[in-house]
Amino acid sequence: MRIETTAHAIAAATDFGESAGPLASLARGDVPACFGRLGLRLATLLLEARATEAELNMPDGPDDALWERGKSEMAEIVRAVSDLSTWVENQRCAVDTCECRADRLLRRMLRDRHIAEQPGYSPQLQRVATLVIGHTDSLPYVFVHYRNHITHPVSQHGGWQARLVTSAGVTPLYESPGYPHTPLGLYYEDTRACLDAVTTALGR
């Protein structure tokens, strides 16, 4: 999908009062270095558009040409915003300015391979501190640490540290080159390498 094909999504932003912000910037032709804020705005816009669509599709709505036209136009807006959201989700951010969560790429790769994952909460640290890959109620599974705090942004990426949990105990599985000081430029390659190690260990 190209940005030039998003006219309806941009029109939707105007309809919802979007005169400034990341989507308005995109409408002006400014491609962001980080797609995080744009993705969040699109997610909100999609919820609002779907709510409006649902109202227009109420069974007791008026049966006239204008109402039907509104339903058709809103359905088109929902499709366009959804397509734009998908496009944004697959864009690469400039790692040195990316504000997205550091685990975003790894989690998307895991979902693409249909591998279960969930945040791991640390009672000691009182925050999300790991990514749990697999199911903790069955062995094996993997804990992935990102500087011991996976909610850090990509711009602070320092590498991945994965540990495999089996009936024999916990063993190192993957550690980024120079963890926890891996260069930002290795973010994508590092994440793929971590994914490969995890999937191999889990037999996937």
CSV table of C-alpha atoms in Angstrom, one decimal:
chain,number,residue,atom,x,y,z
A,1,MET,CA,0.0,0.0,0.0
A,2,ARG,CA,1.3,3.5,-0.9
A,3,ILE,CA,0.6,6.7,1.0
A,4,GLU,CA,-1.1,8.0,-2.2
A,5,THR,CA,-3.9,5.5,-1.7
A,6,THR,CA,-5.0,6.8,1.7
A,7,ALA,CA,-7.2,9.7,0.5
A,8,HIS,CA,-10.3,8.3,2.3
A,9,ALA,CA,-8.4,7.8,5.6
A,10,ILE,CA,-7.2,11.4,5.4
A,11,ALA,CA,-10.7,12.6,4.6
A,12,ALA,CA,-11.9,10.6,7.6
A,13,ALA,CA,-9.4,12.5,9.8
A,14,THR,CA,-10.8,15.8,8.5
A,15,ASP,CA,-14.3,14.6,9.3
A,16,PHE,CA,-13.2,13.8,12.9
A,17,GLY,CA,-11.6,17.2,13.4
A,18,GLU,CA,-8.0,16.1,12.7
A,19,SER,CA,-6.4,19.4,11.7
A,20,ALA,CA,-3.1,18.7,13.5
A,21,GLY,CA,-1.1,15.7,14.7
A,22,PRO,CA,0.5,12.7,13.1
A,23,LEU,CA,-2.3,11.9,10.6
A,24,ALA,CA,-2.5,15.5,9.5
A,25,SER,CA,1.3,15.5,9.0
A,26,LEU,CA,1.0,12.4,6.9
A,27,ALA,CA,-1.7,14.1,4.8
A,28,ARG,CA,0.8,16.9,4.1
A,29,GLY,CA,3.2,14.3,2.8
A,30,ASP,CA,5.5,14.2,5.9
A,31,VAL,CA,6.5,10.5,6.5
A,32,PRO,CA,7.3,10.2,10.2
A,33,ALA,CA,10.6,8.8,11.5
A,34,CYS,CA,8.6,7.0,14.1
A,35,PHE,CA,5.2,5.5,13.3
A,36,GLY,CA,4.2,5.0,16.9
A,37,ARG,CA,2.0,8.1,17.5
A,38,LEU,CA,0.5,7.7,14.0
A,39,GLY,CA,-0.5,4.1,14.8
A,40,LEU,CA,-2.1,5.1,18.1
A,41,ARG,CA,-4.0,7.9,16.5
A,42,LEU,CA,-5.3,5.6,13.7
A,43,ALA,CA,-6.3,3.0,16.3
A,44,THR,CA,-8.4,5.6,18.1
A,45,LEU,CA,-9.8,6.9,14.8
A,46,LEU,CA,-10.8,3.4,13.8
A,47,LEU,CA,-12.7,2.8,17.0
A,48,GLU,CA,-14.6,6.0,16.5
A,49,ALA,CA,-15.3,5.3,12.9
A,50,ARG,CA,-16.6,1.8,13.7
A,51,ALA,CA,-18.8,3.2,16.4
A,52,THR,CA,-20.3,5.6,13.9
A,53,GLU,CA,-20.7,2.8,11.4
A,54,ALA,CA,-22.5,0.7,14.0
A,55,GLU,CA,-24.9,3.6,14.7
A,56,LEU,CA,-25.6,4.0,11.0
A,57,ASN,CA,-26.4,0.3,10.8
A,58,MET,CA,-28.9,0.3,13.6
A,59,PRO,CA,-32.0,-1.7,12.4
A,60,ASP,CA,-34.4,1.1,13.3
A,61,GLY,CA,-32.5,3.7,11.2
A,62,PRO,CA,-34.4,5.7,8.6
A,63,ASP,CA,-34.8,4.1,5.2
A,64,ASP,CA,-33.8,6.9,2.8
A,65,ALA,CA,-31.1,7.6,0.2
A,66,LEU,CA,-29.1,10.0,2.4
A,67,TRP,CA,-28.9,7.4,5.2
A,68,GLU,CA,-27.8,4.7,2.8
A,69,ARG,CA,-25.2,7.0,1.4
A,70,GLY,CA,-23.8,7.7,4.9
A,71,LYS,CA,-23.6,4.0,5.6
A,72,SER,CA,-21.7,3.4,2.4
A,73,GLU,CA,-19.3,6.3,2.9
A,74,MET,CA,-18.6,5.3,6.5
A,75,ALA,CA,-17.9,1.7,5.5
A,76,GLU,CA,-15.4,3.0,3.0
A,77,ILE,CA,-13.8,5.2,5.6
A,78,VAL,CA,-13.5,2.2,8.0
A,79,ARG,CA,-11.8,0.1,5.3
A,80,ALA,CA,-9.4,2.9,4.4
A,81,VAL,CA,-8.4,3.6,8.0
A,82,SER,CA,-8.0,-0.1,8.6
A,83,ASP,CA,-5.8,-0.5,5.5
A,84,LEU,CA,-3.7,2.5,6.6
A,85,SER,CA,-3.3,1.1,10.1
A,86,THR,CA,-2.0,-2.2,8.5
A,87,TRP,CA,0.4,-0.2,6.4
A,88,VAL,CA,1.7,1.7,9.4
A,89,GLU,CA,2.1,-1.5,11.4
A,90,ASN,CA,4.5,-2.8,8.9
A,91,GLN,CA,6.7,0.3,8.4
A,92,ARG,CA,10.2,0.5,9.7
A,93,CYS,CA,10.9,3.3,12.1
A,94,ALA,CA,14.2,5.1,12.2
A,95,VAL,CA,15.7,3.3,15.2
A,96,ASP,CA,17.5,6.4,16.6
A,97,THR,CA,14.2,8.3,17.0
A,98,CYS,CA,11.7,5.4,17.4
A,99,GLU,CA,9.4,5.8,20.5
A,100,CYS,CA,7.7,2.5,19.9
A,101,ARG,CA,8.0,-0.2,22.5
A,102,ALA,CA,11.1,-2.2,22.0
A,103,ASP,CA,9.2,-5.5,22.0
A,104,ARG,CA,6.9,-4.5,19.2
A,105,LEU,CA,8.8,-6.1,16.3
A,106,LEU,CA,9.6,-9.3,18.2
A,107,ARG,CA,6.0,-9.7,19.3
A,108,ARG,CA,4.8,-9.2,15.7
A,109,MET,CA,7.2,-11.8,14.4
A,110,LEU,CA,6.1,-14.2,17.0
A,111,ARG,CA,2.4,-13.7,16.1
A,112,ASP,CA,3.3,-14.2,12.4
A,113,ARG,CA,4.6,-17.6,13.4
A,114,HIS,CA,1.6,-18.3,15.7
A,115,ILE,CA,3.7,-18.6,18.8
A,116,ALA,CA,2.0,-17.5,22.0
A,117,GLU,CA,3.6,-14.6,23.9
A,118,GLN,CA,2.6,-12.3,26.8
A,119,PRO,CA,4.1,-9.7,29.0
A,120,GLY,CA,5.7,-10.9,32.2
A,121,TYR,CA,5.1,-8.9,35.3
A,122,SER,CA,7.7,-8.7,38.0
A,123,PRO,CA,6.3,-8.4,41.5
A,124,GLN,CA,9.8,-7.4,42.8
A,125,LEU,CA,10.1,-4.6,40.2
A,126,GLN,CA,6.4,-3.9,40.2
A,127,ARG,CA,6.4,-3.5,36.4
A,128,VAL,CA,6.4,-5.5,33.2
A,129,ALA,CA,10.0,-6.7,32.9
A,130,THR,CA,10.0,-9.6,30.5
A,131,LEU,CA,8.3,-11.2,27.5
A,132,VAL,CA,7.1,-14.7,28.1
A,133,ILE,CA,7.2,-16.9,25.0
A,134,GLY,CA,5.2,-20.1,25.1
A,135,HIS,CA,3.0,-21.1,27.9
A,136,THR,CA,4.2,-21.0,31.5
A,137,ASP,CA,1.9,-23.9,32.4
A,138,SER,CA,3.9,-26.2,30.1
A,139,LEU,CA,7.6,-26.7,29.4
A,140,PRO,CA,9.6,-25.5,27.6
A,141,TYR,CA,9.1,-21.7,27.5
A,142,VAL,CA,11.3,-18.7,27.2
A,143,PHE,CA,11.8,-15.5,29.2
A,144,VAL,CA,13.1,-12.6,27.1
A,145,HIS,CA,14.6,-9.6,28.9
A,146,TYR,CA,15.2,-6.3,27.2
A,147,ARG,CA,17.5,-4.4,29.6
A,148,ASN,CA,15.2,-6.0,32.1
A,149,HIS,CA,12.4,-3.8,31.0
A,150,ILE,CA,10.6,-4.5,27.7
A,151,THR,CA,8.6,-1.3,27.6
A,152,HIS,CA,11.7,0.8,26.8
A,153,PRO,CA,11.5,2.5,23.4
A,154,VAL,CA,13.5,1.2,20.4
A,155,SER,CA,15.7,4.3,20.7
A,156,GLN,CA,17.1,2.9,23.9
A,157,HIS,CA,17.6,-0.6,22.5
A,158,GLY,CA,20.4,-2.4,24.3
A,159,GLY,CA,19.9,-5.9,23.1
A,160,TRP,CA,17.9,-9.0,23.9
A,161,GLN,CA,18.6,-11.6,26.6
A,162,ALA,CA,16.6,-14.8,26.3
A,163,ARG,CA,16.5,-17.7,28.8
A,164,LEU,CA,15.1,-21.1,28.2
A,165,VAL,CA,13.0,-22.7,31.0
A,166,THR,CA,12.9,-26.6,30.9
A,167,SER,CA,12.5,-29.3,33.4
A,168,ALA,CA,16.2,-29.2,33.9
A,169,GLY,CA,16.2,-25.6,34.9
A,170,VAL,CA,16.9,-22.2,33.4
A,171,THR,CA,19.7,-21.9,30.7
A,172,PRO,CA,20.9,-19.0,28.6
A,173,LEU,CA,19.4,-19.2,25.1
A,174,TYR,CA,20.3,-15.9,23.3
A,175,GLU,CA,22.2,-12.8,24.2
A,176,SER,CA,22.7,-9.9,21.9
A,177,PRO,CA,26.2,-8.9,20.9
A,178,GLY,CA,27.4,-6.6,23.6
A,179,TYR,CA,24.2,-6.9,25.7
A,180,PRO,CA,23.1,-4.7,27.2
A,181,HIS,CA,24.9,-2.2,24.9
A,182,THR,CA,24.1,-3.5,21.5
A,183,PRO,CA,24.3,-0.7,18.8
A,184,LEU,CA,20.9,0.7,17.7
A,185,GLY,CA,21.8,-0.1,14.1
A,186,LEU,CA,21.6,-3.8,14.9
A,187,TYR,CA,18.0,-3.6,16.2
A,188,TYR,CA,16.3,-5.4,13.3
A,189,GLU,CA,19.0,-8.0,12.8
A,190,ASP,CA,19.3,-8.6,16.6
A,191,THR,CA,15.5,-9.1,16.9
A,192,ARG,CA,15.5,-11.6,14.1
A,193,ALA,CA,18.4,-13.5,15.6
A,194,CYS,CA,16.6,-13.6,19.0
A,195,LEU,CA,13.4,-14.9,17.2
A,196,ASP,CA,15.4,-17.6,15.4
A,197,ALA,CA,16.9,-18.8,18.6
A,198,VAL,CA,13.6,-18.9,20.4
A,199,THR,CA,11.7,-20.7,17.7
A,200,THR,CA,14.5,-23.3,17.3
A,201,ALA,CA,14.5,-23.9,21.1
A,202,LEU,CA,10.7,-24.3,21.1
A,203,GLY,CA,10.7,-26.6,18.0
A,204,ARG,CA,8.9,-24.1,15.9
